[in-house]
Amino acid sequence: MKILDKYILKTFITVFLTVFIILFFIFVLQTVWLFIAELAGKDLDFILVLKFLLFAMPRIIPLVLPLSILLASIMTFGNLAENYEFAAMKSAGISLQRGMKSLIVFISLLSVLAFVFANNVIPYSEFKFINFRKNIAQRKPAMAIGVGQFNEIGNYNIKVDKKIGENGNQLKGVTIHRKSLEGNGLITVIKSENGKLISSENSNILQLVLYDGYYYEEVVPKNYNDRKRLPFAKATFKKEIINMDLSKLNPTDMNDQSVTNTTSMLNFSELKYTIDSLDKNYKKNVNSFVENIYQRTGIASKTSGVKKMPEKIAAKHDILASYTNLQKAQIYQIANSTISNIGYTIDSSSGELENNQKNLNSHWLALFDKFVIAYACLMMFFIGAPLGAIIRKGGLGLPIVFAVLIFITFHILNTFGKKVAEENEIAPVFGSWLSSIVLTPLAILLTYRATNDIGLINLDIITQPFQKIFKRIFSQQN
């Protein structure tokens, strides 16, 4: 039996390594294509470009590894079934589960290795990648800003129509969206005809000098009713200098998988510690906000010291009956002012609490991702191996079609779940595991059907009812 295990394991590993190398090369080319605008024409030597790609490669593994296992499983077991090797195994009393035993052990070890890789290598490479890109941006500041798209640096979103000059640091048609540091959702729009980027290798500050422009700044009046008019302030300038922190440079993500720079650079223990701190701070901010609102309204809370309204007064239908009209008007005016202030406080605080919750969700998603990639390796094997045994087709034809369809479904569900969870629409644990929850029943079903020699689709279940109907009709006619 050891000879059979070695044969199946050797066949699978050969196919797996071949598929992995091909897919990895394809995704590396995708990386080059997505970063070609930043790397080309920037007077960078070959060593810098190679290091840039080397630091970006580990983030490709979470995509390549499950797809390679899926395709290799379909091809390996498809070839064995197509060449009637499974039939020979079954005639000798060897079941499909026994034939998969050595591969199950191998895939389990590979899953553990994938978790270790995601927990240690990827955070380190992300740290090196972000800092390396920041260093290049310091030497070549034009790399920090791409043409024709908004580039996020800290609380600035910058878009330029054209870059000229020897190093591309002369800008034409600059548009900037500057977000408020207070987290109240206010944005200042700055537009300029010309600009210039200035940086130093010894500083993290990227200086943007703007010429001949103007800006629009949203204004929040104290009166709540006036805010519906959406007032703003407009001003022009001949020269404006903006300092941006390159340490907050947001790198382009070629797979739309990572959420933020901070989460991608943390391992499991660091994420756990950060999540505990963020959760405590979030709950503390919520309690402070609730207490503040209670104190403003005069309504008693469980922890505040505001006195409750006497039951006799509260039981009356009109608590203002004992006041004069002048006193009622004053009370109404105070109540209206209090409500306006409370509304402004809620609007300004809700945005900050929402951002805190999204930040907490992004850390949870990064934590669960380390386990999702390990489980995805096992799940893809239990989808691909029985599927190959059922379709009985090896090679690069039909297996690629099935592998691509399954993996696209996995990737779409994974991306959708993360995006929805990040916006706090669903729990982060559900968003991270959405793709696994949907595809796990498929793995169980395919394994069951392959073990019991049932085809992919049992047409008899569909055709038998029609056959019975036709038999009855013909029997009645005869």
Tab-separated table of C-alpha atoms in Angstrom:
chain	number	residue	atom	x	y	z
A	1	MET	CA	0.000	0.000	0.000
A	2	LYS	CA	2.933	2.326	0.557
A	3	ILE	CA	3.811	2.005	-3.146
A	4	LEU	CA	0.329	3.237	-4.093
A	5	ASP	CA	0.533	6.138	-1.620
A	6	LYS	CA	3.905	7.177	-2.995
A	7	TYR	CA	2.619	6.951	-6.562
A	8	ILE	CA	-0.457	9.123	-5.928
A	9	LEU	CA	1.513	11.594	-3.816
A	10	LYS	CA	4.277	11.893	-6.412
A	11	THR	CA	1.753	12.402	-9.210
A	12	PHE	CA	-0.125	15.089	-7.282
A	13	ILE	CA	3.008	16.973	-6.172
A	14	THR	CA	4.357	17.026	-9.727
A	15	VAL	CA	1.120	18.477	-11.094
A	16	PHE	CA	0.748	20.840	-8.124
A	17	LEU	CA	4.232	22.345	-8.469
A	18	THR	CA	3.770	22.789	-12.221
A	19	VAL	CA	0.401	24.508	-11.813
A	20	PHE	CA	1.637	26.625	-8.901
A	21	ILE	CA	4.656	27.922	-10.825
A	22	ILE	CA	2.549	28.783	-13.883
A	23	LEU	CA	-0.159	30.567	-11.884
A	24	PHE	CA	2.388	32.358	-9.719
A	25	PHE	CA	4.152	33.628	-12.839
A	26	ILE	CA	0.823	34.864	-14.247
A	27	PHE	CA	-0.010	36.767	-11.052
A	28	VAL	CA	3.499	38.236	-10.946
A	29	LEU	CA	2.933	39.559	-14.462
A	30	GLN	CA	-0.327	41.051	-13.220
A	31	THR	CA	1.605	42.766	-10.450
A	32	VAL	CA	4.095	44.163	-12.953
A	33	TRP	CA	1.243	45.369	-15.145
A	34	LEU	CA	-0.528	47.149	-12.302
A	35	PHE	CA	2.653	48.841	-11.067
A	36	ILE	CA	4.190	49.541	-14.482
A	37	ALA	CA	2.953	53.131	-14.389
A	38	GLU	CA	4.916	53.730	-11.193
A	39	LEU	CA	8.042	51.795	-12.113
A	40	ALA	CA	8.540	52.729	-15.753
A	41	GLY	CA	10.378	55.909	-16.603
A	42	LYS	CA	11.393	56.698	-13.010
A	43	ASP	CA	15.140	56.089	-13.488
A	44	LEU	CA	15.086	53.061	-11.167
A	45	ASP	CA	17.765	50.410	-11.554
A	46	PHE	CA	17.009	46.715	-12.007
A	47	ILE	CA	17.835	45.847	-8.380
A	48	LEU	CA	15.269	48.325	-7.022
A	49	VAL	CA	12.575	47.012	-9.370
A	50	LEU	CA	13.413	43.419	-8.401
A	51	LYS	CA	13.212	44.238	-4.676
A	52	PHE	CA	9.929	46.050	-5.269
A	53	LEU	CA	8.409	42.948	-6.879
A	54	LEU	CA	9.993	40.604	-4.342
A	55	PHE	CA	8.286	42.383	-1.452
A	56	ALA	CA	4.975	42.344	-3.347
A	57	MET	CA	5.076	38.609	-4.198
A	58	PRO	CA	4.026	37.081	-0.823
A	59	ARG	CA	0.595	38.733	-0.999
A	60	ILE	CA	-0.033	36.685	-4.169
A	61	ILE	CA	0.208	33.355	-2.309
A	62	PRO	CA	-3.296	33.489	-0.720
A	63	LEU	CA	-4.743	33.593	-4.233
A	64	VAL	CA	-2.392	31.182	-6.003
A	65	LEU	CA	-2.238	28.424	-3.385
A	66	PRO	CA	-5.965	27.458	-3.153
A	67	LEU	CA	-6.371	27.702	-6.928
A	68	SER	CA	-3.303	25.512	-7.490
A	69	ILE	CA	-4.596	22.865	-5.067
A	70	LEU	CA	-8.022	22.903	-6.730
A	71	LEU	CA	-6.684	22.578	-10.273
A	72	ALA	CA	-4.015	19.995	-9.354
A	73	SER	CA	-6.612	17.867	-7.542
A	74	ILE	CA	-8.995	17.877	-10.495
A	75	MET	CA	-6.217	17.085	-12.977
A	76	THR	CA	-4.596	14.354	-10.866
A	77	PHE	CA	-7.764	12.454	-9.987
A	78	GLY	CA	-9.202	13.105	-13.436
A	79	ASN	CA	-6.175	11.428	-15.036
A	80	LEU	CA	-6.373	8.476	-12.622
A	81	ALA	CA	-10.060	7.982	-13.379
A	82	GLU	CA	-9.618	8.502	-17.138
A	83	ASN	CA	-6.884	5.858	-17.290
A	84	TYR	CA	-9.035	3.392	-15.281
A	85	GLU	CA	-6.512	3.360	-12.446
A	86	PHE	CA	-9.294	4.001	-9.937
A	87	ALA	CA	-11.217	1.075	-11.387
A	88	ALA	CA	-8.177	-1.144	-10.818
A	89	MET	CA	-7.876	0.161	-7.249
A	90	LYS	CA	-11.522	-0.555	-6.504
A	91	SER	CA	-11.295	-4.040	-7.994
A	92	ALA	CA	-8.436	-4.659	-5.549
A	93	GLY	CA	-10.620	-3.518	-2.649
A	94	ILE	CA	-9.046	-0.072	-2.252
A	95	SER	CA	-11.629	2.667	-1.724
A	96	LEU	CA	-11.363	6.270	-2.857
A	97	GLN	CA	-10.914	7.446	0.741
A	98	ARG	CA	-7.946	5.108	1.152
A	99	GLY	CA	-6.429	6.408	-2.068
A	100	MET	CA	-6.777	9.994	-0.820
A	101	LYS	CA	-5.182	9.242	2.569
A	102	SER	CA	-1.635	10.312	1.714
A	103	LEU	CA	-2.853	13.456	-0.025
A	104	ILE	CA	-5.063	14.396	2.929
A	105	VAL	CA	-2.001	14.308	5.174
A	106	PHE	CA	-0.005	16.351	2.641
A	107	ILE	CA	-2.745	18.983	2.206
A	108	SER	CA	-3.199	19.228	5.986
A	109	LEU	CA	0.508	19.973	6.406
A	110	LEU	CA	0.289	22.444	3.529
A	111	SER	CA	-2.641	24.188	5.261
A	112	VAL	CA	-0.635	24.553	8.461
A	113	LEU	CA	2.264	25.921	6.428
A	114	ALA	CA	-0.124	28.375	4.729
A	115	PHE	CA	-1.275	29.665	8.128
A	116	VAL	CA	2.327	30.106	9.297
A	117	PHE	CA	3.139	31.895	6.051
A	118	ALA	CA	0.124	34.210	6.359
A	119	ASN	CA	0.914	34.912	9.999
A	120	ASN	CA	4.627	35.624	9.675
A	121	VAL	CA	5.901	36.073	6.130
A	122	ILE	CA	3.087	38.193	4.672
A	123	PRO	CA	3.058	40.784	7.534
A	124	TYR	CA	6.836	41.120	7.260
A	125	SER	CA	6.716	41.494	3.476
A	126	GLU	CA	3.915	44.068	3.753
A	127	PHE	CA	6.015	46.049	6.201
A	128	LYS	CA	9.010	45.922	3.859
A	129	PHE	CA	6.866	46.684	0.797
A	130	ILE	CA	5.198	49.741	2.316
A	131	ASN	CA	8.435	51.172	3.659
A	132	PHE	CA	10.307	50.400	0.447
A	133	ARG	CA	7.629	52.168	-1.599
A	134	LYS	CA	7.777	55.100	0.820
A	135	ASN	CA	11.558	55.304	0.396
A	136	ILE	CA	11.204	55.271	-3.382
A	137	ALA	CA	8.595	58.023	-3.112
A	138	GLN	CA	11.063	60.068	-1.071
A	139	ARG	CA	13.721	59.647	-3.740
A	140	LYS	CA	11.194	59.975	-6.579
A	141	PRO	CA	8.227	61.924	-5.139
A	142	ALA	CA	6.268	61.636	-8.385
A	143	MET	CA	5.753	57.908	-7.631
A	144	ALA	CA	3.467	58.790	-4.730
A	145	ILE	CA	0.847	60.210	-7.104
A	146	GLY	CA	-0.514	58.460	-10.186
A	147	VAL	CA	-2.034	60.279	-13.154
A	148	GLY	CA	-5.786	60.327	-13.721
A	149	GLN	CA	-6.771	58.714	-10.421
A	150	PHE	CA	-7.206	59.717	-6.804
A	151	ASN	CA	-4.228	58.785	-4.630
A	152	GLU	CA	-4.760	58.590	-0.871
A	153	ILE	CA	-2.028	59.953	1.377
A	154	GLY	CA	-3.191	60.394	4.957
A	155	ASN	CA	-6.304	62.598	4.944
A	156	TYR	CA	-5.597	63.816	1.385
A	157	ASN	CA	-6.982	62.395	-1.870
A	158	ILE	CA	-4.985	63.815	-4.770
A	159	LYS	CA	-5.667	63.618	-8.501
A	160	VAL	CA	-3.520	65.138	-11.246
A	161	ASP	CA	-4.206	65.377	-14.976
A	162	LYS	CA	-0.580	65.356	-16.097
A	163	LYS	CA	2.964	65.010	-14.743
A	164	ILE	CA	5.891	66.594	-16.552
A	165	GLY	CA	9.509	67.395	-15.825
A	166	GLU	CA	12.611	65.233	-15.613
A	167	ASN	CA	11.389	63.323	-12.548
A	168	GLY	CA	7.673	63.881	-13.084
A	169	ASN	CA	7.419	66.244	-10.127
A	170	GLN	CA	5.776	69.072	-12.102
A	171	LEU	CA	1.993	68.680	-11.922
A	172	LYS	CA	-0.807	69.991	-14.124
A	173	GLY	CA	-4.512	70.117	-13.179
A	174	VAL	CA	-4.366	69.267	-9.480
A	175	THR	CA	-7.547	68.332	-7.569
A	176	ILE	CA	-7.369	67.605	-3.828
A	177	HIS	CA	-10.014	66.375	-1.409
A	178	ARG	CA	-8.906	67.058	2.150
A	179	LYS	CA	-10.850	65.231	4.851
A	180	SER	CA	-11.395	66.821	8.237
A	181	LEU	CA	-9.152	65.526	11.016
A	182	GLU	CA	-12.107	65.656	13.430
A	183	GLY	CA	-13.860	62.793	11.634
A	184	ASN	CA	-17.075	64.778	11.042
A	185	GLY	CA	-17.221	64.004	7.329
A	186	LEU	CA	-16.388	67.533	6.142
A	187	ILE	CA	-14.282	67.857	2.992
A	188	THR	CA	-12.280	70.748	1.581
A	189	VAL	CA	-11.885	70.715	-2.211
A	190	ILE	CA	-8.707	72.343	-3.534
A	191	LYS	CA	-8.100	72.908	-7.257
A	192	SER	CA	-4.949	74.291	-8.822
A	193	GLU	CA	-3.656	74.732	-12.348
A	194	ASN	CA	-0.021	73.936	-11.516
A	195	GLY	CA	1.854	72.199	-8.734
A	196	LYS	CA	5.253	70.892	-7.728
A	197	LEU	CA	6.367	67.975	-5.562
A	198	ILE	CA	9.340	68.449	-3.231
A	199	SER	CA	10.777	65.788	-0.939
A	200	SER	CA	13.933	64.817	0.919
A	201	GLU	CA	15.449	61.371	1.457
A	202	ASN	CA	15.953	62.212	5.144
A	203	SER	CA	12.335	63.206	5.775
A	204	ASN	CA	8.943	61.495	5.699
A	205	ILE	CA	7.261	64.732	4.630
A	206	LEU	CA	6.232	65.163	1.005
A	207	GLN	CA	5.696	68.842	0.202
A	208	LEU	CA	3.170	69.827	-2.462
A	209	VAL	CA	3.394	73.436	-3.678
A	210	LEU	CA	0.299	74.679	-5.543
A	211	TYR	CA	0.043	77.767	-7.746
A	212	ASP	CA	-2.957	79.784	-9.012
A	213	GLY	CA	-5.826	77.905	-7.445
A	214	TYR	CA	-8.856	78.107	-5.194
A	215	TYR	CA	-10.600	75.967	-2.628
A	216	TYR	CA	-14.122	75.234	-1.382
A	217	GLU	CA	-14.552	74.486	2.298
A	218	GLU	CA	-17.756	73.150	3.829
A	219	VAL	CA	-19.044	75.147	6.785
A	220	VAL	CA	-21.216	73.804	9.605
A	221	PRO	CA	-23.286	76.631	11.166
A	222	LYS	CA	-24.263	76.524	14.806
A	223	ASN	CA	-27.945	76.667	13.949
A	224	TYR	CA	-29.143	73.204	12.988
A	225	ASN	CA	-31.712	74.485	10.456
A	226	ASP	CA	-29.097	76.504	8.557
A	227	ARG	CA	-27.089	73.364	7.824
A	228	LYS	CA	-29.742	72.228	5.341
A	229	ARG	CA	-28.599	75.042	3.034
A	230	LEU	CA	-25.117	73.413	2.800
A	231	PRO	CA	-23.089	76.646	3.144
A	232	PHE	CA	-19.444	76.774	2.082
A	233	ALA	CA	-16.551	79.201	1.946
A	234	LYS	CA	-14.554	79.922	-1.204
A	235	ALA	CA	-11.094	81.505	-1.456
A	236	THR	CA	-8.342	81.869	-4.038
A	237	PHE	CA	-4.587	81.714	-3.653
A	238	LYS	CA	-1.449	82.409	-5.644
A	239	LYS	CA	0.676	79.905	-3.752
A	240	GLU	CA	-0.276	77.190	-1.278
A	241	ILE	CA	2.012	74.683	0.457
A	242	ILE	CA	0.672	71.331	1.693
A	243	ASN	CA	2.780	68.954	3.790
A	244	MET	CA	1.854	65.256	3.618
A	245	ASP	CA	3.169	62.413	5.729
A	246	LEU	CA	4.588	59.654	3.514
A	247	SER	CA	4.329	57.161	6.372
A	248	LYS	CA	0.593	57.197	5.718
A	249	LEU	CA	1.042	56.377	2.057
A	250	ASN	CA	-1.670	53.923	0.998
A	251	PRO	CA	-0.158	51.393	-1.449
A	252	THR	CA	-2.033	50.102	-4.448
A	253	ASP	CA	-3.455	46.613	-3.805
A	254	MET	CA	-3.331	44.462	-6.929
A	255	ASN	CA	-5.937	41.950	-5.617
A	256	ASP	CA	-8.342	44.230	-3.732
A	257	GLN	CA	-7.909	41.973	-0.729
A	258	SER	CA	-6.104	44.000	1.924
A	259	VAL	CA	-8.089	46.448	4.016
A	260	THR	CA	-5.469	48.851	5.548
A	261	ASN	CA	-1.707	49.082	5.946
A	262	THR	CA	-1.871	48.535	9.702
A	263	THR	CA	-3.781	45.248	9.611
A	264	SER	CA	-1.709	43.746	6.807
A	265	MET	CA	1.509	44.223	8.802
A	266	LEU	CA	0.291	42.534	12.006
A	267	ASN	CA	0.499	38.865	12.944
A	268	PHE	CA	-2.061	36.947	14.996
A	269	SER	CA	-0.873	37.954	18.472
A	270	GLU	CA	-0.459	41.608	17.458
A	271	LEU	CA	-3.904	41.682	15.881
A	272	LYS	CA	-5.444	40.109	18.988
A	273	TYR	CA	-3.809	42.689	21.245
A	274	THR	CA	-4.849	45.555	18.954
A	275	ILE	CA	-8.437	44.290	18.715
A	276	ASP	CA	-8.743	44.152	22.511
A	277	SER	CA	-7.482	47.740	22.790
A	278	LEU	CA	-9.746	49.017	20.006
A	279	ASP	CA	-12.766	47.228	21.448
A	280	LYS	CA	-12.201	48.729	24.901
A	281	ASN	CA	-11.730	52.207	23.447
A	282	TYR	CA	-14.844	51.844	21.292
A	283	LYS	CA	-17.008	50.775	24.220
A	284	LYS	CA	-15.563	53.598	26.308
A	285	ASN	CA	-16.380	56.142	23.585
A	286	VAL	CA	-19.925	54.792	23.241
A	287	ASN	CA	-20.528	55.002	26.996
A	288	SER	CA	-19.126	58.538	27.105
A	289	PHE	CA	-21.362	59.526	24.198
A	290	VAL	CA	-24.447	58.031	25.862
A	291	GLU	CA	-23.692	59.755	29.164
A	292	ASN	CA	-23.183	63.044	27.365
A	293	ILE	CA	-26.543	62.755	25.617
A	294	TYR	CA	-28.294	61.787	28.853
A	295	GLN	CA	-26.846	64.766	30.658
A	296	ARG	CA	-27.882	67.116	27.869
A	297	THR	CA	-31.480	65.844	27.845
A	298	GLY	CA	-31.866	65.565	31.607
A	299	ILE	CA	-33.046	61.956	31.293
A	300	ALA	CA	-31.682	59.688	34.004
A	301	SER	CA	-29.367	56.861	33.023
A	302	LYS	CA	-28.173	53.923	35.069
A	303	THR	CA	-24.748	55.428	35.670
A	304	SER	CA	-25.419	59.174	35.550
A	305	GLY	CA	-26.303	61.259	38.584
A	306	VAL	CA	-29.254	63.053	36.967
A	307	LYS	CA	-32.295	62.934	39.195
A	308	LYS	CA	-35.436	61.270	37.927
A	309	MET	CA	-38.578	63.270	37.356
A	310	PRO	CA	-41.090	62.930	40.213
A	311	GLU	CA	-43.734	60.323	39.455
A	312	LYS	CA	-46.619	62.694	40.245
A	313	ILE	CA	-45.391	65.263	37.722
A	314	ALA	CA	-44.535	62.623	35.138
A	315	ALA	CA	-47.997	61.125	35.417
A	316	LYS	CA	-49.701	64.353	34.345
A	317	HIS	CA	-50.763	64.680	30.733
A	318	ASP	CA	-49.624	68.305	30.470
A	319	ILE	CA	-46.617	69.114	32.640
A	320	LEU	CA	-46.661	72.728	31.411
A	321	ALA	CA	-50.197	73.433	32.608
A	322	SER	CA	-48.968	75.278	35.704
A	323	TYR	CA	-46.771	77.692	33.685
A	324	THR	CA	-47.731	80.970	32.039
A	325	ASN	CA	-47.619	81.435	28.271
A	326	LEU	CA	-44.424	83.461	28.514
A	327	GLN	CA	-42.774	80.738	30.571
A	328	LYS	CA	-43.982	78.083	28.110
A	329	ALA	CA	-42.444	80.019	25.219
A	330	GLN	CA	-39.139	80.227	27.055
A	331	ILE	CA	-39.251	76.500	27.833
A	332	TYR	CA	-40.012	75.682	24.186
A	333	GLN	CA	-37.146	77.880	23.053
A	334	ILE	CA	-34.719	76.185	25.460
A	335	ALA	CA	-35.969	72.742	24.355
A	336	ASN	CA	-35.547	73.649	20.680
A	337	SER	CA	-32.006	74.881	21.291
A	338	THR	CA	-31.197	71.745	23.296
A	339	ILE	CA	-32.512	69.495	20.532
A	340	SER	CA	-30.469	71.367	17.905
A	341	ASN	CA	-27.307	71.021	19.981
A	342	ILE	CA	-27.993	67.339	20.593
A	343	GLY	CA	-28.556	66.790	16.864
A	344	TYR	CA	-25.255	68.474	16.051
A	345	THR	CA	-23.479	66.370	18.691
A	346	ILE	CA	-24.997	63.166	17.329
A	347	ASP	CA	-24.011	64.028	13.746
A	348	SER	CA	-20.438	64.878	14.699
A	349	SER	CA	-19.988	61.858	16.980
A	350	SER	CA	-21.718	59.239	14.815
A	351	GLY	CA	-19.136	59.599	12.043
A	352	GLU	CA	-16.271	59.115	14.482
A	353	LEU	CA	-17.910	56.071	16.098
A	354	GLU	CA	-18.630	54.610	12.663
A	355	ASN	CA	-14.987	55.006	11.625
A	356	ASN	CA	-13.873	53.375	14.878
A	357	GLN	CA	-16.195	50.436	14.243
A	358	LYS	CA	-14.912	50.044	10.661
A	359	ASN	CA	-11.340	50.096	11.924
A	360	LEU	CA	-12.197	47.395	14.452
A	361	ASN	CA	-13.922	45.324	11.751
A	362	SER	CA	-10.883	45.571	9.464
A	363	HIS	CA	-8.686	44.125	12.215
A	364	TRP	CA	-11.120	41.247	12.778
A	365	LEU	CA	-11.144	40.544	9.024
A	366	ALA	CA	-7.349	40.464	8.930
A	367	LEU	CA	-7.344	38.067	11.873
A	368	PHE	CA	-9.842	35.651	10.304
A	369	ASP	CA	-8.069	35.787	6.931
A	370	LYS	CA	-5.127	33.898	8.372
A	371	PHE	CA	-7.414	30.964	9.150
A	372	VAL	CA	-9.491	31.257	5.976
A	373	ILE	CA	-6.497	30.631	3.706
A	374	ALA	CA	-5.590	27.481	5.666
A	375	TYR	CA	-9.146	26.148	5.519
A	376	ALA	CA	-9.465	27.091	1.829
A	377	CYS	CA	-6.595	24.719	0.995
A	378	LEU	CA	-8.416	21.780	2.589
A	379	MET	CA	-11.781	22.781	1.122
A	380	MET	CA	-10.408	23.146	-2.417
A	381	PHE	CA	-8.822	19.691	-2.201
A	382	PHE	CA	-12.107	18.073	-1.129
A	383	ILE	CA	-13.821	19.844	-4.020
A	384	GLY	CA	-11.195	19.109	-6.675
A	385	ALA	CA	-10.302	15.487	-5.847
A	386	PRO	CA	-13.844	14.021	-5.958
A	387	LEU	CA	-14.758	16.300	-8.885
A	388	GLY	CA	-11.832	14.911	-10.909
A	389	ALA	CA	-12.847	11.344	-10.039
A	390	ILE	CA	-16.419	12.062	-11.170
A	391	ILE	CA	-15.763	13.876	-14.472
A	392	ARG	CA	-12.916	11.438	-15.368
A	393	LYS	CA	-11.082	14.043	-17.406
A	394	GLY	CA	-7.482	15.072	-16.904
A	395	GLY	CA	-5.268	17.461	-18.819
A	396	LEU	CA	-5.844	21.179	-19.229
A	397	GLY	CA	-9.281	21.196	-20.810
A	398	LEU	CA	-12.364	20.560	-18.716
A	399	PRO	CA	-10.503	20.696	-15.355
A	400	ILE	CA	-9.487	24.323	-15.987
A	401	VAL	CA	-13.106	25.275	-16.728
A	402	PHE	CA	-14.357	23.781	-13.466
A	403	ALA	CA	-11.424	25.171	-11.477
A	404	VAL	CA	-11.886	28.708	-12.806
A	405	LEU	CA	-15.656	28.694	-12.165
A	406	ILE	CA	-15.246	27.419	-8.607
A	407	PHE	CA	-12.391	29.770	-7.785
A	408	ILE	CA	-14.178	32.822	-9.237
A	409	THR	CA	-17.156	31.965	-7.042
A	410	PHE	CA	-14.861	31.652	-4.027
A	411	HIS	CA	-13.071	34.934	-4.776
A	412	ILE	CA	-16.281	36.919	-5.413
A	413	LEU	CA	-17.927	35.642	-2.226
A	414	ASN	CA	-14.749	36.320	-0.245
A	415	THR	CA	-14.427	39.889	-1.560
A	416	PHE	CA	-18.144	40.624	-1.148
A	417	GLY	CA	-18.206	39.283	2.400
A	418	LYS	CA	-15.215	41.405	3.428
A	419	LYS	CA	-16.604	44.584	1.903
A	420	VAL	CA	-20.007	44.141	3.571
A	421	ALA	CA	-18.416	43.237	6.914
A	422	GLU	CA	-16.084	46.226	6.746
A	423	GLU	CA	-19.113	48.504	6.345
A	424	ASN	CA	-20.572	46.892	9.484
A	425	GLU	CA	-23.516	45.388	7.605
A	426	ILE	CA	-22.733	41.864	8.827
A	427	ALA	CA	-20.450	40.417	11.496
A	428	PRO	CA	-16.765	40.223	10.477
A	429	VAL	CA	-16.601	36.502	11.279
A	430	PHE	CA	-19.466	35.842	8.854
A	431	GLY	CA	-18.000	38.116	6.179
A	432	SER	CA	-14.597	36.397	6.324
A	433	TRP	CA	-16.027	32.875	6.242
A	434	LEU	CA	-18.839	33.554	3.738
A	435	SER	CA	-17.077	31.867	0.817
A	436	SER	CA	-16.169	28.850	2.967
A	437	ILE	CA	-19.708	28.549	4.318
A	438	VAL	CA	-21.143	28.521	0.792
A	439	LEU	CA	-18.627	26.098	-0.769
A	440	THR	CA	-18.202	23.636	2.110
A	441	PRO	CA	-21.551	21.886	1.359
A	442	LEU	CA	-20.350	21.484	-2.247
A	443	ALA	CA	-17.178	19.769	-1.005
A	444	ILE	CA	-19.222	17.418	1.195
A	445	LEU	CA	-21.659	16.641	-1.634
A	446	LEU	CA	-18.948	15.915	-4.198
A	447	THR	CA	-17.010	13.723	-1.746
A	448	TYR	CA	-20.174	11.742	-0.969
A	449	ARG	CA	-21.074	11.257	-4.643
A	450	ALA	CA	-17.541	10.255	-5.618
A	451	THR	CA	-17.281	7.780	-2.733
A	452	ASN	CA	-20.568	6.125	-3.680
A	453	ASP	CA	-19.828	6.112	-7.460
A	454	ILE	CA	-22.626	8.567	-8.210
A	455	GLY	CA	-22.235	10.854	-11.196
A	456	LEU	CA	-22.017	14.598	-11.065
A	457	ILE	CA	-25.665	14.968	-12.089
A	458	ASN	CA	-28.088	12.063	-11.749
A	459	LEU	CA	-30.276	12.448	-14.820
A	460	ASP	CA	-32.494	9.541	-13.769
A	461	ILE	CA	-34.030	11.659	-11.015
A	462	ILE	CA	-35.098	14.169	-13.663
A	463	THR	CA	-36.157	11.762	-16.434
A	464	GLN	CA	-37.930	9.067	-14.378
A	465	PRO	CA	-41.078	11.139	-13.631
A	466	PHE	CA	-41.466	11.922	-17.344
A	467	GLN	CA	-40.901	8.282	-18.262
A	468	LYS	CA	-43.696	7.202	-15.897
A	469	ILE	CA	-46.060	9.784	-17.391
A	470	PHE	CA	-45.336	8.645	-20.961
A	471	LYS	CA	-45.806	4.971	-19.977
A	472	ARG	CA	-49.204	5.735	-18.494
A	473	ILE	CA	-50.257	7.665	-21.584
A	474	PHE	CA	-49.166	4.887	-23.973
A	475	SER	CA	-50.768	2.193	-21.796
A	476	GLN	CA	-54.103	4.036	-21.809
A	477	GLN	CA	-53.992	4.440	-25.602
A	478	ASN	CA	-53.314	0.738	-26.070
